[in-house]
CSV table of C-alpha atoms in Angstrom, one decimal:
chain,number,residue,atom,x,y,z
A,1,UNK,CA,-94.8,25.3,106.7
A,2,UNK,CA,-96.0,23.6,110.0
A,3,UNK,CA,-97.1,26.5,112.0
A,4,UNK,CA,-97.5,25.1,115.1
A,5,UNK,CA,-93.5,23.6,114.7
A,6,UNK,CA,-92.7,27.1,114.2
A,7,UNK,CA,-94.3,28.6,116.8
A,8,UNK,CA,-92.9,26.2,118.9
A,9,UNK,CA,-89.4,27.0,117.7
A,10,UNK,CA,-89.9,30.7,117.9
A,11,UNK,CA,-90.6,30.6,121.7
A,12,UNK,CA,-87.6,28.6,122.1
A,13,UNK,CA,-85.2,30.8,120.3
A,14,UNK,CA,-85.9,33.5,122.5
A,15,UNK,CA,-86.3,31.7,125.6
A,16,UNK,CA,-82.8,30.3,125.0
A,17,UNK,CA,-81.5,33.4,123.6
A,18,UNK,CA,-79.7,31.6,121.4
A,19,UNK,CA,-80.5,30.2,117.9
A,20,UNK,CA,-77.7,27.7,118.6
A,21,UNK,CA,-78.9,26.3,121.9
A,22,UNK,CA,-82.6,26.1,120.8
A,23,UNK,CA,-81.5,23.9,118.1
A,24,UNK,CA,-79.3,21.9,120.7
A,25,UNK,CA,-83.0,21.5,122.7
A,26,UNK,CA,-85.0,21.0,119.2
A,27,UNK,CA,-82.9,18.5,117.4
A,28,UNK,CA,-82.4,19.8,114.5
A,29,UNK,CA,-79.5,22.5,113.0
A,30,UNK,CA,-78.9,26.2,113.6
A,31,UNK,CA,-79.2,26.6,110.1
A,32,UNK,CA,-82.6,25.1,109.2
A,33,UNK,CA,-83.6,27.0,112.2
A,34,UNK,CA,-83.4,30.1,110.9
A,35,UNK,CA,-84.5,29.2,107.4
A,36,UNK,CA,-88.0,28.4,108.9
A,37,UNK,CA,-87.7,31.6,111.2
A,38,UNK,CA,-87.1,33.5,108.0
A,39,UNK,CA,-89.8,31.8,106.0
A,40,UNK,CA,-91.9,33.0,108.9
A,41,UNK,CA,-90.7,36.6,108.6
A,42,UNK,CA,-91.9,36.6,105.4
A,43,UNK,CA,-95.4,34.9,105.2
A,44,UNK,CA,-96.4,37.8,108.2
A,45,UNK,CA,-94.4,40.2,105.9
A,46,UNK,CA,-92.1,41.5,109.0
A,47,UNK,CA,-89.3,41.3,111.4
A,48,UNK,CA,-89.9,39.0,114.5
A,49,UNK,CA,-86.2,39.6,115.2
A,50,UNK,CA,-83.2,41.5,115.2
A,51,UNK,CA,-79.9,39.7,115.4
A,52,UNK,CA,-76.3,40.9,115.4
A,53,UNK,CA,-73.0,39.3,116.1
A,54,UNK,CA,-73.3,39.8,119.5
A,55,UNK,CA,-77.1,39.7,120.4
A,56,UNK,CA,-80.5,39.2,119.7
A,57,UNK,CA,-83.7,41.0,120.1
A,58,UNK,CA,-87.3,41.1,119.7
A,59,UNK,CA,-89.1,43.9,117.5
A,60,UNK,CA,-92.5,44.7,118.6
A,61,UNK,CA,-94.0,42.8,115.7
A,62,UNK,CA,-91.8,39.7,117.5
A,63,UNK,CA,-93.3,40.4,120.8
A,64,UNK,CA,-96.4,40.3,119.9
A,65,UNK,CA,-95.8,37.1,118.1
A,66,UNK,CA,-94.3,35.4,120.9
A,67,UNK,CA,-96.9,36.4,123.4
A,68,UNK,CA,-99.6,35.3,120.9
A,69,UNK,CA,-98.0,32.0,119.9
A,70,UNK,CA,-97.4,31.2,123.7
A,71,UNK,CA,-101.0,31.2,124.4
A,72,UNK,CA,-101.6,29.3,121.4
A,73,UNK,CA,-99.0,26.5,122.5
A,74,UNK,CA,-99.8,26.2,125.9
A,75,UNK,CA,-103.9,25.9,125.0
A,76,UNK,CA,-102.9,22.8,122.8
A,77,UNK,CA,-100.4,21.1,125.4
A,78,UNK,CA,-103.3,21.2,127.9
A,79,UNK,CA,-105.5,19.6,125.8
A,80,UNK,CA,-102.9,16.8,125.0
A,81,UNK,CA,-101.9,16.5,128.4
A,82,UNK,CA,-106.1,16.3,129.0
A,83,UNK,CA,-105.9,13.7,126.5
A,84,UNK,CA,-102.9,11.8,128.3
A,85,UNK,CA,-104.4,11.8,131.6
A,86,UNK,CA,-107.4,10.4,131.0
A,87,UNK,CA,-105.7,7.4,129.1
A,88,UNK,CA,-103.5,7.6,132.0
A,89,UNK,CA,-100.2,7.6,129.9
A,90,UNK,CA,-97.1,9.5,131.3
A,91,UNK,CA,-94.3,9.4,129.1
A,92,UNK,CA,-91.6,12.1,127.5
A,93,UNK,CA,-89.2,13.3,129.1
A,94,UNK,CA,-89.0,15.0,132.3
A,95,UNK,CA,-86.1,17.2,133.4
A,96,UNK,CA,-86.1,18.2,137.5
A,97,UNK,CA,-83.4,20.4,139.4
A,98,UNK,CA,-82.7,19.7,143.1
A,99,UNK,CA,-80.1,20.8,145.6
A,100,UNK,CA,-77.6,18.3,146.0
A,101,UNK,CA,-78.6,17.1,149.8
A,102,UNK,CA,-82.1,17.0,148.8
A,103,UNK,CA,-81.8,15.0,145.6
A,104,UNK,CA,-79.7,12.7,147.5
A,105,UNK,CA,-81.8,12.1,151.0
A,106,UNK,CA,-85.0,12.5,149.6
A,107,UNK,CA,-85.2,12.1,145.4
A,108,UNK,CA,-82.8,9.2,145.6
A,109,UNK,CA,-84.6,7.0,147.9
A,110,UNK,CA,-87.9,7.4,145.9
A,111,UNK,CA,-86.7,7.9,142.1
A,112,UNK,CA,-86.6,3.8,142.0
A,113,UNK,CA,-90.8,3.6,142.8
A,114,UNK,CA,-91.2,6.7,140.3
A,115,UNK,CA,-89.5,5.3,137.7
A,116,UNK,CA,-91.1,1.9,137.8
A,117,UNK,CA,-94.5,3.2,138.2
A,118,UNK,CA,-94.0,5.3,134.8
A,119,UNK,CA,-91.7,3.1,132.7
A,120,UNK,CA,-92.4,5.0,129.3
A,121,UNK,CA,-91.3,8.2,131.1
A,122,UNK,CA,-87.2,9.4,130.7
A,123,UNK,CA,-85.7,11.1,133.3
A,124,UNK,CA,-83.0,14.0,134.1
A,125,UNK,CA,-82.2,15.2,137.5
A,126,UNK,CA,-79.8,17.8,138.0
A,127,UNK,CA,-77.8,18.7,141.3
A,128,UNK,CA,-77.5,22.0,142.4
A,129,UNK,CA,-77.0,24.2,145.3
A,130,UNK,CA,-77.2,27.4,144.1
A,131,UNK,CA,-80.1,28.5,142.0
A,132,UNK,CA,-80.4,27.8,138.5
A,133,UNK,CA,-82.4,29.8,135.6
A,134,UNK,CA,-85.0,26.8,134.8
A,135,UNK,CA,-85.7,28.7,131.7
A,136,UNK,CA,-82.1,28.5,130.8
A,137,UNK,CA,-81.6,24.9,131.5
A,138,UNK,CA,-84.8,23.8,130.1
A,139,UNK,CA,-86.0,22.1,133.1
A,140,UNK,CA,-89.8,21.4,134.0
A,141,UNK,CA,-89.3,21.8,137.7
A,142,UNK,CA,-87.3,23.5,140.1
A,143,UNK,CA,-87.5,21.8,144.0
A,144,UNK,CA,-86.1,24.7,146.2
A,145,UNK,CA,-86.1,25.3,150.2
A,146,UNK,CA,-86.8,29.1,150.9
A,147,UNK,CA,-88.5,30.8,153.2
A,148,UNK,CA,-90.3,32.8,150.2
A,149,UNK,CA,-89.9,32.9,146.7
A,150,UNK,CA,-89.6,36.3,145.0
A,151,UNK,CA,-92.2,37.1,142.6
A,152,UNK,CA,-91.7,35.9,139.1
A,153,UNK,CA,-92.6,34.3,135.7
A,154,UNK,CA,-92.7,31.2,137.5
A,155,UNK,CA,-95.3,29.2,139.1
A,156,UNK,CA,-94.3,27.8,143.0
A,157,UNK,CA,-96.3,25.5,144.7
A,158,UNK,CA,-95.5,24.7,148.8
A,159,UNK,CA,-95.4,21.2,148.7
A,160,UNK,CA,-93.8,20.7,152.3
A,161,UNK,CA,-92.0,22.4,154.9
A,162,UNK,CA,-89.0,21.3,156.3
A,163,UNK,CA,-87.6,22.1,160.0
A,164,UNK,CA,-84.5,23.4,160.7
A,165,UNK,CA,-82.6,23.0,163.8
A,166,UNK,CA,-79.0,23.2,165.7
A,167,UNK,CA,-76.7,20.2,166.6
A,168,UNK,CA,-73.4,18.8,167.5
A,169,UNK,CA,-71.9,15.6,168.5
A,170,UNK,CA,-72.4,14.3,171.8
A,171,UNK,CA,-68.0,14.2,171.7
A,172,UNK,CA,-67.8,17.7,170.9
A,173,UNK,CA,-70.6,18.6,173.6
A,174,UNK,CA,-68.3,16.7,176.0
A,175,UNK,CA,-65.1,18.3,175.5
A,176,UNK,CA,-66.2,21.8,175.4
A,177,UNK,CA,-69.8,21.7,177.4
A,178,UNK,CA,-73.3,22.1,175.8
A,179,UNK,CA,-74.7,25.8,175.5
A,180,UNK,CA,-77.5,27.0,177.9
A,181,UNK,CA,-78.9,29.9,176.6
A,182,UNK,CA,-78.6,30.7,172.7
A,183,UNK,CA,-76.2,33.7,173.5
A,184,UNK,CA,-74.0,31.0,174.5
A,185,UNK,CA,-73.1,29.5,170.7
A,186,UNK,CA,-71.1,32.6,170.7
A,187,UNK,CA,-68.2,31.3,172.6
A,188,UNK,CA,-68.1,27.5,170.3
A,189,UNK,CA,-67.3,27.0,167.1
A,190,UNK,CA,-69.9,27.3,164.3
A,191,UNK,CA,-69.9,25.2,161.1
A,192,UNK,CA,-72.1,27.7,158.8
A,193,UNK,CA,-73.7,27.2,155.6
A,194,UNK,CA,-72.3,29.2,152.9
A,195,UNK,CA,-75.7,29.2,150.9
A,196,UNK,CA,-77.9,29.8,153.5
A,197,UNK,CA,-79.8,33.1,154.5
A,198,UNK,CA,-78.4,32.9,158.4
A,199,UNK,CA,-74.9,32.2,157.3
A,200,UNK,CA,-74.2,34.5,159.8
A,201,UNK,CA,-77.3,35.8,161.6
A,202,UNK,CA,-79.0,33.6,163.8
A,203,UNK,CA,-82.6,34.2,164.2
A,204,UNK,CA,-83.9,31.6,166.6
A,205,UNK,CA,-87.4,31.4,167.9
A,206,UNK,CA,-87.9,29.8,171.4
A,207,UNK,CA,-90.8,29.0,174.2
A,208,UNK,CA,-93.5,31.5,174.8
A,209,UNK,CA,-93.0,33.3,171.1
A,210,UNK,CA,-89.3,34.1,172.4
A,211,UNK,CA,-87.2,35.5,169.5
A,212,UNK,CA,-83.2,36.1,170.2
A,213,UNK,CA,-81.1,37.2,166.9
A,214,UNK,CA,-77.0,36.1,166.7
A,215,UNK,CA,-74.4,37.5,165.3
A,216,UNK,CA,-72.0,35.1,164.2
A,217,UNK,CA,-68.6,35.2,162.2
A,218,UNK,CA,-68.4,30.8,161.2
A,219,UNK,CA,-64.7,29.9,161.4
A,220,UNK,CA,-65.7,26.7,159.0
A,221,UNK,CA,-68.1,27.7,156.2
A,222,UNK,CA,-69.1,25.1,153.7
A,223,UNK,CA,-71.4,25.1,150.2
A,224,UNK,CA,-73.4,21.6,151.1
A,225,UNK,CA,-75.5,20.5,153.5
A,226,UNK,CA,-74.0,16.8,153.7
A,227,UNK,CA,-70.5,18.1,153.9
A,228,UNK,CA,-71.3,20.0,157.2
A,229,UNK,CA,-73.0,17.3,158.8
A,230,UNK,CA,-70.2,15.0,158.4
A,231,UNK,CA,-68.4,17.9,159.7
A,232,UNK,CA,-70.5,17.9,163.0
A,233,UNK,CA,-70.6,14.3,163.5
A,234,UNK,CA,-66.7,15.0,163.0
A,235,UNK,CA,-66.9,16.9,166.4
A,236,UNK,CA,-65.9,20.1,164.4
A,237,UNK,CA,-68.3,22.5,165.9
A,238,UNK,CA,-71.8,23.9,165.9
A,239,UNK,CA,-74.1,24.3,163.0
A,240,UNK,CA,-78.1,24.0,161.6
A,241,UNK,CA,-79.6,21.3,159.6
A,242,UNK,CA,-82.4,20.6,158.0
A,243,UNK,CA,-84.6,17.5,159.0
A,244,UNK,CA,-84.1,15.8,155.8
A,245,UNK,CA,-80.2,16.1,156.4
A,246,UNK,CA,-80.4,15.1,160.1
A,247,UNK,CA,-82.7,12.8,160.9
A,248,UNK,CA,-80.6,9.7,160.4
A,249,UNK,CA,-77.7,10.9,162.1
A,250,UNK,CA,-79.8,12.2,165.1
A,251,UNK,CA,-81.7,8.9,165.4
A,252,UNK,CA,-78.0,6.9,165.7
A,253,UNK,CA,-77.1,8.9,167.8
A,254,UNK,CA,-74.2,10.7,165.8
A,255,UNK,CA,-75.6,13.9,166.5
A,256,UNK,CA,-77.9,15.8,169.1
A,257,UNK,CA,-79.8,18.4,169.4
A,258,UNK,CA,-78.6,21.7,171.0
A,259,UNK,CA,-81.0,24.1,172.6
A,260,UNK,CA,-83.3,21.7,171.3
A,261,UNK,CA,-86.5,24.4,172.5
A,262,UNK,CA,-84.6,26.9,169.8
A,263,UNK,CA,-85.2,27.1,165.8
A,264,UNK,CA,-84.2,29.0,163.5
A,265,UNK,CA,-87.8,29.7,161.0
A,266,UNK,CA,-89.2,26.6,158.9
A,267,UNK,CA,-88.2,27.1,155.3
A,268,UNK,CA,-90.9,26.1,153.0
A,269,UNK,CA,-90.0,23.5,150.0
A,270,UNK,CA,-91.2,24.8,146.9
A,271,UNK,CA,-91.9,22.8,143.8
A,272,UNK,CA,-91.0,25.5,141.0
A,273,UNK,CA,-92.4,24.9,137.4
A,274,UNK,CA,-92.2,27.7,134.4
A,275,UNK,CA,-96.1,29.3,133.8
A,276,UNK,CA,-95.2,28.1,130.1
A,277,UNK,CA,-95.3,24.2,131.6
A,278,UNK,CA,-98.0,24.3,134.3
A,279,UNK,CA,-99.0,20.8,135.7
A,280,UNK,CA,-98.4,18.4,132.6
A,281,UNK,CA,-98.7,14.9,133.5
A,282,UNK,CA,-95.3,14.2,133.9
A,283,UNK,CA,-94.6,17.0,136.7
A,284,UNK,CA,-98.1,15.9,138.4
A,285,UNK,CA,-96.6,12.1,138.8
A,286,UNK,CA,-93.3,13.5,139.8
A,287,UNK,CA,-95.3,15.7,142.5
A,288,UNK,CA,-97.5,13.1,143.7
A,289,UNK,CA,-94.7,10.6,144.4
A,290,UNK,CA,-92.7,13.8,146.1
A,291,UNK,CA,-95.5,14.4,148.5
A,292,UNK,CA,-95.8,11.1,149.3
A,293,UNK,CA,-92.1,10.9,150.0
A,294,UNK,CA,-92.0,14.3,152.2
A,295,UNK,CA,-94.8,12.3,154.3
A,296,UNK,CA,-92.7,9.6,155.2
């Protein structure tokens, strides 16, 4: 028995939960996957776990296996990553998670420089608004815009932070006059966010440390960030973006700022990876090129 292949398929089964799915991730079938959990059972003379129809569990014996195993693992994929670094190889297969506006303004553009720097390297980027359970989908990192992360399992590391601020189109400005004060985008219509935090509380921040919190009740609400610009530049209302979303449209001309001394707080972009993963070679790359990116 290779015990470093069963190790490694232990911690997937109960990361995934799921015999079935970490035989999906492994390659191989359900059913040799539980012989060789089964042969392991029995060279340590125990039960690792306890299955029913319905679910699956750790014993204590299990626990400590998986803990034990996991430190195990993750010692011997640092020193291979060590060992890949230094001859400067990045290859395998890397699997990163986005929101949808920020994988397409900001992965998009520089995927096509990433990819040709590291041609031995395969690649899966997911889209996603809401957030996903990277455990669950197996994903090395996470890229999310919060203005904290709860504590967790998982490792985050601030890799930029992003500016979010209020616009319109200069048409809809014209028809129904531009707000003074922020009390005033009380009386226009507000495109909101549906996944944002200030869906419908305001809290801007203004000269001299000035803070002013609004209520608000969005008559439009929408689930992406590139639907509701096209919205504004639509002359449909009032709403936030972030920089990444607006900066194109605001240098054309399409949209313009409103209260432009007013913010709402600068979210921080996060670059989430599981503790299990750390910094590997392929995330670093990925990072690197993302920094660079975030710079431009």
């Amino acid at each position: 028995m290779d015990k470093l292949s069963v190790m490694q398929a232990f911690r997937r089964i109960v990361e995934r939960g799921s015999f079935a799915r970490a035989a999906a991730d492994l390659g191989v079938s359900p059913a040799l996957l539980s012989r060789e959990i089964k042969l392991l059972e029995e060279s340590l003379g125990t039960t690792l776990l306890t299955r029913t129809t319905r679910a699956m569990s750790l014993t204590d014996a299990g626990r400590l296996f998986y803990d034990q195993a996991g430190g195990i693992l993750d010692a011997v994929t640092r020193v291979e990553t060590r060992i890949r670094d230094g001859a400067g190889a990045v290859r395998g297969h890397l699997k990163v998670n986005a929101s949808s506006s920020f994988g397409q303004m900001v992965l998009a553009p520089m995927l096509p420089g990433f990819l040709d720097a590291y041609p031995d390297l395969r690649l899966s980027l997911s889209l996603d608004d809401r957030v996903v359970d990277m455990v669950e989908g197996g994903f090395d990192v996470s890229v999310r815009i919060r203005p904290t992360l709860p504590d967790s399992a998982l490792v985050a590391r601030r890799i930029g932070t992003m500016r979010q601020r209020i616009f319109a189109a200069p048409a809809y400005l014209r028809s129904v006059g531009r707000p003074e004060v922020p009390q005033d985008i009380g009386q226009h219509r507000v495109v909101g966010f549906l996944l944002a935090d200030h869906l419908t509380t305001w809290t801007l921040h203004g000269p001299a440390g000035a803070t002013v919190v609004l209520d608000l009740d969005p008559p439009v609400r929408v689930g992406n960030s590139l639907v509701l610009r096209d919205l504004l530049i639509a002359g449909q209302g009032i709403g936030t973006l972030p920089d990444f979303v607006s900066n194109e449209a605001e240098a054309r001309g399409a949209l313009v700022r409103v209260l432009p001394e007013w913010e709402l707080p600068a979210p921080e972009i996060f670059a989430v990876t599981a503790s299990r993963l750390g910094m590997d070679a392929r995330v670093t790359a990925f990072l690197d090129h993302l920094r660079a990116a975030l710079r431009t």
